[in-house]
Amino acid sequence: MNDRNNTSVTENDLHAWVDNQLSDERRQTVDDWLETHPEDRQKVETWRRQNVILRDLFPEPDADLGLPLSRRRASTTEHHRTIWRNLAAALILFIAGGASALLGQKIIGPTSREASYIDILQKASRDGYGIYASEVRHPVEVYANEKDHLVTWLGKRLGMSMTAPDLETQGFELVGGRLVPFDGKPGALLMYQDGSGARLTVMIARDPDNGSTTFRYDQKGSIGTFYWVDQGIGYALSGEFDRDLLESAARSIYAQLPT
């Protein structure tokens, strides 16, 4: 609605517009208003993106009423665990980044450019793991006994200050790392292994056009990947381990990042 009709749109109208709770006539009024009020347009777009992220954080349980009672209980339990895991991720990001950063970047969610970037990130991490984790003679270019040289070299190629995260608490030691291509630019792939020789990889790639995202998880076959973006740098951890272990390692890496 434009100002010529002396009709004002309230914040309650804007919320109802985002939630699709307006009549067709009132919705058209709000549509007209938003065309001439860019601040309100930005506000409702922010609320709409928040709704999308919150639906991701708190997914609805699967429609499983046709399952036996024991399996329905198991599904409900896993649903509750998922909610608490996602809530914990949101709270950690809130504390680490501050309320304004969370609302401005993490809760609002990625733009289409950022969405494309993080999709590439998780695929590149999974592919890097698939190619190099099983390599026997040349799994890395530079081994952990030259750790200082490794992080200096990779950091210089990526144009950033870089360290190799410590994952000893999760039972992994650094094997080494290598330079890998990432979306037409240099990326770094660090490799770790546990006492049995099982390996996981950490992909690090820089993209200053992107801000921050919440933790995400992807499973393709036996390979799980936790990935996120923090201050224009993407991180992705891949391996054939259970989700809880990968999540623990991902959170350890996040806690070691510079603030």
PDB file of C-alpha atoms in Angstrom:
ATOM      1  CA  MET A   1       0.000   0.000   0.000  1.00  0.00           C
ATOM      2  CA  ASN A   2       1.435   3.376  -0.877  1.00  0.00           C
ATOM      3  CA  ASP A   3       1.294   6.482   1.254  1.00  0.00           C
ATOM      4  CA  ARG A   4      -1.237   8.197  -1.022  1.00  0.00           C
ATOM      5  CA  ASN A   5      -4.054   6.136   0.516  1.00  0.00           C
ATOM      6  CA  ASN A   6      -3.020   7.070   4.045  1.00  0.00           C
ATOM      7  CA  THR A   7      -3.141   3.407   5.010  1.00  0.00           C
ATOM      8  CA  SER A   8      -0.406   2.084   7.263  1.00  0.00           C
ATOM      9  CA  VAL A   9       0.842  -1.486   7.464  1.00  0.00           C
ATOM     10  CA  THR A  10       1.671  -2.610  10.987  1.00  0.00           C
ATOM     11  CA  GLU A  11       4.340  -5.027  12.160  1.00  0.00           C
ATOM     12  CA  ASN A  12       1.572  -7.538  12.927  1.00  0.00           C
ATOM     13  CA  ASP A  13       0.574  -7.304   9.260  1.00  0.00           C
ATOM     14  CA  LEU A  14       4.169  -8.009   8.250  1.00  0.00           C
ATOM     15  CA  HIS A  15       4.385 -11.074  10.498  1.00  0.00           C
ATOM     16  CA  ALA A  16       1.062 -12.357   9.166  1.00  0.00           C
ATOM     17  CA  TRP A  17       2.327 -11.784   5.604  1.00  0.00           C
ATOM     18  CA  VAL A  18       5.419 -13.928   6.287  1.00  0.00           C
ATOM     19  CA  ASP A  19       3.252 -16.647   7.884  1.00  0.00           C
ATOM     20  CA  ASN A  20       0.695 -16.626   5.013  1.00  0.00           C
ATOM     21  CA  GLN A  21      -2.118 -15.677   7.391  1.00  0.00           C
ATOM     22  CA  LEU A  22      -3.592 -12.722   5.481  1.00  0.00           C
ATOM     23  CA  SER A  23      -6.641 -12.574   3.259  1.00  0.00           C
ATOM     24  CA  ASP A  24      -5.957 -12.105  -0.442  1.00  0.00           C
ATOM     25  CA  GLU A  25      -7.053  -8.472  -0.255  1.00  0.00           C
ATOM     26  CA  ARG A  26      -4.924  -7.643   2.781  1.00  0.00           C
ATOM     27  CA  ARG A  27      -1.953  -9.516   1.347  1.00  0.00           C
ATOM     28  CA  GLN A  28      -2.156  -7.390  -1.804  1.00  0.00           C
ATOM     29  CA  THR A  29      -2.168  -4.302   0.400  1.00  0.00           C
ATOM     30  CA  VAL A  30       1.008  -5.460   2.122  1.00  0.00           C
ATOM     31  CA  ASP A  31       2.561  -6.378  -1.244  1.00  0.00           C
ATOM     32  CA  ASP A  32       1.979  -2.825  -2.446  1.00  0.00           C
ATOM     33  CA  TRP A  33       3.389  -1.432   0.790  1.00  0.00           C
ATOM     34  CA  LEU A  34       6.572  -3.481   0.513  1.00  0.00           C
ATOM     35  CA  GLU A  35       7.212  -2.190  -3.004  1.00  0.00           C
ATOM     36  CA  THR A  36       7.686   1.330  -1.646  1.00  0.00           C
ATOM     37  CA  HIS A  37       9.160   0.514   1.771  1.00  0.00           C
ATOM     38  CA  PRO A  38      12.522  -1.254   1.280  1.00  0.00           C
ATOM     39  CA  GLU A  39      13.281  -1.377   5.017  1.00  0.00           C
ATOM     40  CA  ASP A  40      10.120  -3.401   5.652  1.00  0.00           C
ATOM     41  CA  ARG A  41      10.902  -5.555   2.610  1.00  0.00           C
ATOM     42  CA  GLN A  42      14.313  -6.387   4.095  1.00  0.00           C
ATOM     43  CA  LYS A  43      12.687  -7.086   7.456  1.00  0.00           C
ATOM     44  CA  VAL A  44      10.195  -9.644   6.096  1.00  0.00           C
ATOM     45  CA  GLU A  45      12.872 -11.331   3.982  1.00  0.00           C
ATOM     46  CA  THR A  46      14.962 -11.699   7.134  1.00  0.00           C
ATOM     47  CA  TRP A  47      12.018 -13.240   9.013  1.00  0.00           C
ATOM     48  CA  ARG A  48      11.306 -15.596   6.135  1.00  0.00           C
ATOM     49  CA  ARG A  49      14.906 -16.821   6.049  1.00  0.00           C
ATOM     50  CA  GLN A  50      14.829 -17.271   9.819  1.00  0.00           C
ATOM     51  CA  ASN A  51      11.773 -19.503   9.445  1.00  0.00           C
ATOM     52  CA  VAL A  52      13.606 -21.682   6.935  1.00  0.00           C
ATOM     53  CA  ILE A  53      16.612 -22.087   9.235  1.00  0.00           C
ATOM     54  CA  LEU A  54      14.433 -22.817  12.258  1.00  0.00           C
ATOM     55  CA  ARG A  55      12.610 -25.524  10.313  1.00  0.00           C
ATOM     56  CA  ASP A  56      16.024 -27.058   9.543  1.00  0.00           C
ATOM     57  CA  LEU A  57      17.039 -26.849  13.199  1.00  0.00           C
ATOM     58  CA  PHE A  58      13.809 -28.413  14.459  1.00  0.00           C
ATOM     59  CA  PRO A  59      12.571 -30.848  11.802  1.00  0.00           C
ATOM     60  CA  GLU A  60       9.176 -32.447  12.041  1.00  0.00           C
ATOM     61  CA  PRO A  61       9.267 -36.167  12.946  1.00  0.00           C
ATOM     62  CA  ASP A  62       8.775 -38.552  10.047  1.00  0.00           C
ATOM     63  CA  ALA A  63       5.279 -39.744   9.294  1.00  0.00           C
ATOM     64  CA  ASP A  64       5.807 -43.244  10.690  1.00  0.00           C
ATOM     65  CA  LEU A  65       2.416 -44.205  12.079  1.00  0.00           C
ATOM     66  CA  GLY A  66       2.472 -47.337   9.944  1.00  0.00           C
ATOM     67  CA  LEU A  67       5.578 -48.639  11.732  1.00  0.00           C
ATOM     68  CA  PRO A  68       5.484 -51.097  14.626  1.00  0.00           C
ATOM     69  CA  LEU A  69       5.313 -49.433  18.048  1.00  0.00           C
ATOM     70  CA  SER A  70       8.937 -50.280  18.901  1.00  0.00           C
ATOM     71  CA  ARG A  71      10.200 -48.627  15.706  1.00  0.00           C
ATOM     72  CA  ARG A  72       7.962 -45.595  16.236  1.00  0.00           C
ATOM     73  CA  ARG A  73       9.493 -45.151  19.691  1.00  0.00           C
ATOM     74  CA  ALA A  74      13.002 -45.416  18.248  1.00  0.00           C
ATOM     75  CA  SER A  75      12.136 -42.850  15.566  1.00  0.00           C
ATOM     76  CA  THR A  76      10.729 -40.458  18.155  1.00  0.00           C
ATOM     77  CA  THR A  77      13.809 -40.855  20.347  1.00  0.00           C
ATOM     78  CA  GLU A  78      16.111 -40.106  17.418  1.00  0.00           C
ATOM     79  CA  HIS A  79      13.966 -37.091  16.520  1.00  0.00           C
ATOM     80  CA  HIS A  80      14.392 -35.740  20.053  1.00  0.00           C
ATOM     81  CA  ARG A  81      18.139 -36.325  19.882  1.00  0.00           C
ATOM     82  CA  THR A  82      18.295 -34.455  16.569  1.00  0.00           C
ATOM     83  CA  ILE A  83      16.453 -31.492  18.072  1.00  0.00           C
ATOM     84  CA  TRP A  84      18.843 -31.318  21.028  1.00  0.00           C
ATOM     85  CA  ARG A  85      21.914 -31.663  18.809  1.00  0.00           C
ATOM     86  CA  ASN A  86      20.681 -28.867  16.557  1.00  0.00           C
ATOM     87  CA  LEU A  87      19.744 -26.691  19.517  1.00  0.00           C
ATOM     88  CA  ALA A  88      23.227 -27.192  20.987  1.00  0.00           C
ATOM     89  CA  ALA A  89      24.798 -26.184  17.662  1.00  0.00           C
ATOM     90  CA  ALA A  90      22.699 -23.032  17.540  1.00  0.00           C
ATOM     91  CA  LEU A  91      23.566 -22.113  21.127  1.00  0.00           C
ATOM     92  CA  ILE A  92      27.303 -22.641  20.570  1.00  0.00           C
ATOM     93  CA  LEU A  93      27.216 -20.424  17.504  1.00  0.00           C
ATOM     94  CA  PHE A  94      25.224 -17.812  19.435  1.00  0.00           C
ATOM     95  CA  ILE A  95      27.769 -17.730  22.272  1.00  0.00           C
ATOM     96  CA  ALA A  96      30.815 -17.786  19.991  1.00  0.00           C
ATOM     97  CA  GLY A  97      29.626 -15.212  17.486  1.00  0.00           C
ATOM     98  CA  GLY A  98      27.454 -12.957  19.634  1.00  0.00           C
ATOM     99  CA  ALA A  99      23.755 -12.319  19.262  1.00  0.00           C
ATOM    100  CA  SER A 100      24.079  -9.793  16.465  1.00  0.00           C
ATOM    101  CA  ALA A 101      26.342 -12.017  14.372  1.00  0.00           C
ATOM    102  CA  LEU A 102      24.034 -14.970  14.850  1.00  0.00           C
ATOM    103  CA  LEU A 103      20.946 -13.049  13.796  1.00  0.00           C
ATOM    104  CA  GLY A 104      22.796 -11.331  10.981  1.00  0.00           C
ATOM    105  CA  GLN A 105      24.491 -14.386   9.488  1.00  0.00           C
ATOM    106  CA  LYS A 106      23.950 -17.755  11.127  1.00  0.00           C
ATOM    107  CA  ILE A 107      20.240 -17.784  11.942  1.00  0.00           C
ATOM    108  CA  ILE A 108      19.262 -15.787   8.870  1.00  0.00           C
ATOM    109  CA  GLY A 109      20.941 -18.435   6.753  1.00  0.00           C
ATOM    110  CA  PRO A 110      22.945 -18.466   3.516  1.00  0.00           C
ATOM    111  CA  THR A 111      22.231 -16.517   0.365  1.00  0.00           C
ATOM    112  CA  SER A 112      21.960 -18.438  -2.895  1.00  0.00           C
ATOM    113  CA  ARG A 113      25.669 -17.791  -3.516  1.00  0.00           C
ATOM    114  CA  GLU A 114      26.527 -19.167  -0.077  1.00  0.00           C
ATOM    115  CA  ALA A 115      24.235 -22.151  -0.593  1.00  0.00           C
ATOM    116  CA  SER A 116      26.121 -23.005  -3.785  1.00  0.00           C
ATOM    117  CA  TYR A 117      29.449 -22.603  -2.006  1.00  0.00           C
ATOM    118  CA  ILE A 118      28.624 -24.920   0.885  1.00  0.00           C
ATOM    119  CA  ASP A 119      27.194 -27.529  -1.489  1.00  0.00           C
ATOM    120  CA  ILE A 120      30.519 -27.501  -3.336  1.00  0.00           C
ATOM    121  CA  LEU A 121      32.328 -27.633   0.009  1.00  0.00           C
ATOM    122  CA  GLN A 122      30.726 -30.842   1.259  1.00  0.00           C
ATOM    123  CA  LYS A 123      31.098 -32.571  -2.130  1.00  0.00           C
ATOM    124  CA  ALA A 124      34.758 -31.575  -2.453  1.00  0.00           C
ATOM    125  CA  SER A 125      35.431 -32.848   1.059  1.00  0.00           C
ATOM    126  CA  ARG A 126      33.730 -36.175   0.400  1.00  0.00           C
ATOM    127  CA  ASP A 127      35.518 -36.603  -2.939  1.00  0.00           C
ATOM    128  CA  GLY A 128      38.872 -35.716  -1.379  1.00  0.00           C
ATOM    129  CA  TYR A 129      38.358 -38.306   1.321  1.00  0.00           C
ATOM    130  CA  GLY A 130      37.320 -40.914  -1.238  1.00  0.00           C
ATOM    131  CA  ILE A 131      40.396 -40.310  -3.380  1.00  0.00           C
ATOM    132  CA  TYR A 132      43.140 -39.958  -0.768  1.00  0.00           C
ATOM    133  CA  ALA A 133      42.097 -41.723   2.449  1.00  0.00           C
ATOM    134  CA  SER A 134      42.744 -45.158   0.973  1.00  0.00           C
ATOM    135  CA  GLU A 135      46.048 -44.166  -0.634  1.00  0.00           C
ATOM    136  CA  VAL A 136      48.872 -46.220   0.853  1.00  0.00           C
ATOM    137  CA  ARG A 137      52.139 -44.788  -0.478  1.00  0.00           C
ATOM    138  CA  HIS A 138      51.229 -41.136  -1.123  1.00  0.00           C
ATOM    139  CA  PRO A 139      48.205 -40.129   0.974  1.00  0.00           C
ATOM    140  CA  VAL A 140      49.611 -36.606   1.486  1.00  0.00           C
ATOM    141  CA  GLU A 141      52.169 -34.290  -0.119  1.00  0.00           C
ATOM    142  CA  VAL A 142      53.738 -33.071   3.121  1.00  0.00           C
ATOM    143  CA  TYR A 143      53.812 -35.262   6.240  1.00  0.00           C
ATOM    144  CA  ALA A 144      53.205 -34.275   9.851  1.00  0.00           C
ATOM    145  CA  ASN A 145      56.938 -34.330  10.666  1.00  0.00           C
ATOM    146  CA  GLU A 146      57.086 -31.102   8.622  1.00  0.00           C
ATOM    147  CA  LYS A 147      53.969 -29.619  10.179  1.00  0.00           C
ATOM    148  CA  ASP A 148      55.268 -26.034  10.313  1.00  0.00           C
ATOM    149  CA  HIS A 149      56.216 -26.129   6.646  1.00  0.00           C
ATOM    150  CA  LEU A 150      52.866 -27.748   5.791  1.00  0.00           C
ATOM    151  CA  VAL A 151      50.659 -25.082   7.366  1.00  0.00           C
ATOM    152  CA  THR A 152      52.864 -22.226   6.141  1.00  0.00           C
ATOM    153  CA  TRP A 153      52.810 -23.531   2.574  1.00  0.00           C
ATOM    154  CA  LEU A 154      49.072 -24.231   2.516  1.00  0.00           C
ATOM    155  CA  GLY A 155      48.244 -20.964   4.270  1.00  0.00           C
ATOM    156  CA  LYS A 156      50.260 -19.005   1.727  1.00  0.00           C
ATOM    157  CA  ARG A 157      48.503 -20.712  -1.173  1.00  0.00           C
ATOM    158  CA  LEU A 158      45.088 -20.079   0.361  1.00  0.00           C
ATOM    159  CA  GLY A 159      45.973 -16.505   1.333  1.00  0.00           C
ATOM    160  CA  MET A 160      45.210 -16.942   5.024  1.00  0.00           C
ATOM    161  CA  SER A 161      46.762 -17.745   8.375  1.00  0.00           C
ATOM    162  CA  MET A 162      46.376 -21.464   8.897  1.00  0.00           C
ATOM    163  CA  THR A 163      46.918 -24.087  11.586  1.00  0.00           C
ATOM    164  CA  ALA A 164      46.362 -27.835  11.689  1.00  0.00           C
ATOM    165  CA  PRO A 165      43.617 -28.593  14.256  1.00  0.00           C
ATOM    166  CA  ASP A 166      44.494 -30.914  17.138  1.00  0.00           C
ATOM    167  CA  LEU A 167      42.169 -33.948  17.230  1.00  0.00           C
ATOM    168  CA  GLU A 168      43.999 -36.030  19.834  1.00  0.00           C
ATOM    169  CA  THR A 169      40.998 -35.882  22.174  1.00  0.00           C
ATOM    170  CA  GLN A 170      39.007 -37.708  19.503  1.00  0.00           C
ATOM    171  CA  GLY A 171      41.827 -40.246  19.059  1.00  0.00           C
ATOM    172  CA  PHE A 172      43.338 -38.905  15.829  1.00  0.00           C
ATOM    173  CA  GLU A 173      46.825 -37.728  14.950  1.00  0.00           C
ATOM    174  CA  LEU A 174      47.841 -35.661  11.951  1.00  0.00           C
ATOM    175  CA  VAL A 175      49.196 -37.616   8.968  1.00  0.00           C
ATOM    176  CA  GLY A 176      49.882 -34.551   6.818  1.00  0.00           C
ATOM    177  CA  GLY A 177      48.186 -32.600   4.062  1.00  0.00           C
ATOM    178  CA  ARG A 178      48.088 -31.612   0.442  1.00  0.00           C
ATOM    179  CA  LEU A 179      47.018 -28.807  -1.866  1.00  0.00           C
ATOM    180  CA  VAL A 180      43.795 -29.597  -3.745  1.00  0.00           C
ATOM    181  CA  PRO A 181      41.640 -27.676  -6.234  1.00  0.00           C
ATOM    182  CA  PHE A 182      38.445 -26.154  -4.856  1.00  0.00           C
ATOM    183  CA  ASP A 183      35.951 -24.383  -7.127  1.00  0.00           C
ATOM    184  CA  GLY A 184      38.783 -23.131  -9.344  1.00  0.00           C
ATOM    185  CA  LYS A 185      40.891 -21.942  -6.396  1.00  0.00           C
ATOM    186  CA  PRO A 186      43.419 -23.549  -4.031  1.00  0.00           C
ATOM    187  CA  GLY A 187      42.077 -25.647  -1.179  1.00  0.00           C
ATOM    188  CA  ALA A 188      43.791 -27.555   1.615  1.00  0.00           C
ATOM    189  CA  LEU A 189      43.119 -31.162   2.592  1.00  0.00           C
ATOM    190  CA  LEU A 190      44.487 -32.313   5.962  1.00  0.00           C
ATOM    191  CA  MET A 191      44.476 -36.003   6.847  1.00  0.00           C
ATOM    192  CA  TYR A 192      44.230 -37.642  10.278  1.00  0.00           C
ATOM    193  CA  GLN A 193      44.169 -41.256  11.396  1.00  0.00           C
ATOM    194  CA  ASP A 194      43.361 -43.172  14.578  1.00  0.00           C
ATOM    195  CA  GLY A 195      45.265 -46.001  16.243  1.00  0.00           C
ATOM    196  CA  SER A 196      43.743 -48.579  13.892  1.00  0.00           C
ATOM    197  CA  GLY A 197      44.796 -46.621  10.807  1.00  0.00           C
ATOM    198  CA  ALA A 198      41.261 -45.436   9.976  1.00  0.00           C
ATOM    199  CA  ARG A 199      41.387 -41.966   8.457  1.00  0.00           C
ATOM    200  CA  LEU A 200      39.386 -38.779   8.235  1.00  0.00           C
ATOM    201  CA  THR A 201      40.072 -35.648   6.212  1.00  0.00           C
ATOM    202  CA  VAL A 202      39.533 -31.942   6.839  1.00  0.00           C
ATOM    203  CA  MET A 203      38.938 -29.712   3.823  1.00  0.00           C
ATOM    204  CA  ILE A 204      39.695 -26.002   4.244  1.00  0.00           C
ATOM    205  CA  ALA A 205      38.822 -23.519   1.519  1.00  0.00           C
ATOM    206  CA  ARG A 206      38.681 -19.732   1.486  1.00  0.00           C
ATOM    207  CA  ASP A 207      35.856 -17.664   0.022  1.00  0.00           C
ATOM    208  CA  PRO A 208      35.689 -14.103   1.373  1.00  0.00           C
ATOM    209  CA  ASP A 209      32.316 -13.544  -0.314  1.00  0.00           C
ATOM    210  CA  ASN A 210      30.643 -15.826   2.230  1.00  0.00           C
ATOM    211  CA  GLY A 211      29.937 -15.117   5.883  1.00  0.00           C
ATOM    212  CA  SER A 212      28.971 -17.911   8.260  1.00  0.00           C
ATOM    213  CA  THR A 213      26.598 -20.861   8.383  1.00  0.00           C
ATOM    214  CA  THR A 214      25.470 -23.327  10.997  1.00  0.00           C
ATOM    215  CA  PHE A 215      26.886 -26.853  11.182  1.00  0.00           C
ATOM    216  CA  ARG A 216      25.489 -29.150   8.504  1.00  0.00           C
ATOM    217  CA  TYR A 217      25.728 -32.897   8.048  1.00  0.00           C
ATOM    218  CA  ASP A 218      25.582 -34.966   4.876  1.00  0.00           C
ATOM    219  CA  GLN A 219      25.786 -38.736   4.447  1.00  0.00           C
ATOM    220  CA  LYS A 220      26.524 -40.365   1.112  1.00  0.00           C
ATOM    221  CA  GLY A 221      26.957 -44.106   1.339  1.00  0.00           C
ATOM    222  CA  SER A 222      29.375 -44.854   4.166  1.00  0.00           C
ATOM    223  CA  ILE A 223      30.990 -41.380   4.124  1.00  0.00           C
ATOM    224  CA  GLY A 224      29.672 -38.752   6.537  1.00  0.00           C
ATOM    225  CA  THR A 225      30.575 -35.064   6.302  1.00  0.00           C
ATOM    226  CA  PHE A 226      30.179 -32.214   8.777  1.00  0.00           C
ATOM    227  CA  TYR A 227      30.688 -28.820   7.150  1.00  0.00           C
ATOM    228  CA  TRP A 228      30.249 -25.114   7.860  1.00  0.00           C
ATOM    229  CA  VAL A 229      31.537 -21.655   6.906  1.00  0.00           C
ATOM    230  CA  ASP A 230      33.087 -19.251   9.403  1.00  0.00           C
ATOM    231  CA  GLN A 231      34.229 -15.727   8.510  1.00  0.00           C
ATOM    232  CA  GLY A 232      34.652 -16.516   4.826  1.00  0.00           C
ATOM    233  CA  ILE A 233      36.462 -19.833   5.334  1.00  0.00           C
ATOM    234  CA  GLY A 234      34.823 -23.182   4.692  1.00  0.00           C
ATOM    235  CA  TYR A 235      35.578 -26.270   6.754  1.00  0.00           C
ATOM    236  CA  ALA A 236      34.436 -29.816   6.004  1.00  0.00           C
ATOM    237  CA  LEU A 237      35.309 -33.008   7.854  1.00  0.00           C
ATOM    238  CA  SER A 238      34.702 -36.371   6.154  1.00  0.00           C
ATOM    239  CA  GLY A 239      35.179 -39.975   7.216  1.00  0.00           C
ATOM    240  CA  GLU A 240      33.610 -43.398   7.569  1.00  0.00           C
ATOM    241  CA  PHE A 241      32.767 -43.031  11.239  1.00  0.00           C
ATOM    242  CA  ASP A 242      29.531 -42.680  13.157  1.00  0.00           C
ATOM    243  CA  ARG A 243      27.929 -39.273  13.198  1.00  0.00           C
ATOM    244  CA  ASP A 244      28.609 -38.588  16.875  1.00  0.00           C
ATOM    245  CA  LEU A 245      32.369 -39.020  16.469  1.00  0.00           C
ATOM    246  CA  LEU A 246      32.476 -36.793  13.385  1.00  0.00           C
ATOM    247  CA  GLU A 247      30.385 -34.172  15.155  1.00  0.00           C
ATOM    248  CA  SER A 248      32.712 -34.256  18.162  1.00  0.00           C
ATOM    249  CA  ALA A 249      35.717 -33.721  15.873  1.00  0.00           C
ATOM    250  CA  ALA A 250      33.943 -30.922  13.976  1.00  0.00           C
ATOM    251  CA  ARG A 251      33.101 -29.102  17.203  1.00  0.00           C
ATOM    252  CA  SER A 252      36.684 -29.504  18.383  1.00  0.00           C
ATOM    253  CA  ILE A 253      37.928 -27.894  15.174  1.00  0.00           C
ATOM    254  CA  TYR A 254      35.397 -25.072  15.529  1.00  0.00           C
ATOM    255  CA  ALA A 255      36.499 -24.411  19.119  1.00  0.00           C
ATOM    256  CA  GLN A 256      40.108 -24.042  17.965  1.00  0.00           C
ATOM    257  CA  LEU A 257      39.363 -21.443  15.285  1.00  0.00           C
ATOM    258  CA  PRO A 258      40.556 -17.879  15.910  1.00  0.00           C
ATOM    259  CA  THR A 259      37.811 -15.501  16.992  1.00  0.00           C
TER     260      THR A 259
END
